[in-house]
């Protein structure tokens, strides 16, 4: 039997919980949670996605920093920024918006993000922990969001069979 899931209502509940956690973080640490978003190139879908992430951060009380680069930036310059963000105590999460331009090695760029700040959960350490069923700080957003939507229906997931259509490194690899 099909069931319609109200994704906007689920998202509102999640955002409220995140906002409360961000407020507790601020009270304990004296600063807001910080997310750095890095976008390279002019992909229209990426522009919308980054804009929505920044808006969601504002709604939840998270400090966001956006870094925009032309598509022809050298990979070494992007990695230099990532190292700077890794060392920044006010940045708790780093997200490099994919896809990157063809001249860049996505795996090499993502590998430079500290696993403790890998907001997308794409770093090999975080993906490996997830695959092994170990606790990880970050999980890829798409599968995590899908699981939250399913959980919102009260559906018991354990023991169920599912079909995942797609060949992405992120879809189908969540707990």
C-alpha angles and dihedrals in degrees: 000000000000121000126194112227119208098225093180092057092047090049091050091053092048092048090051091052091048091049090053091049091048090052091051090048090052092049092049100039103028093234138073124259107265129218123185117202119195121196124183120192134359105286104155095214090051091050091055092045093051092046090052092049092052091048091050090050090053091050092050099044095252120141110233129195119192124201118193125192136180115252092251096063113130115252090233090060091051091049089049089057091048090054090051091050091047088057095045110103091202093060114080098169135030123198122185107197113231143250100056120198116282094254091063129082104228094196092052092048094047091047089062092062111096109250087230090059099036098123093180095050091231098125112110091241093055094041089048093050090049092049091051092048093247126142113271129181095225132034125188109273101229099056091037091053092048091051091050090052091050092046090051089067092057090241113157106235102186113102094012125126121228138184118219116197114204140055102237123136088233107041113081096013100096127108 
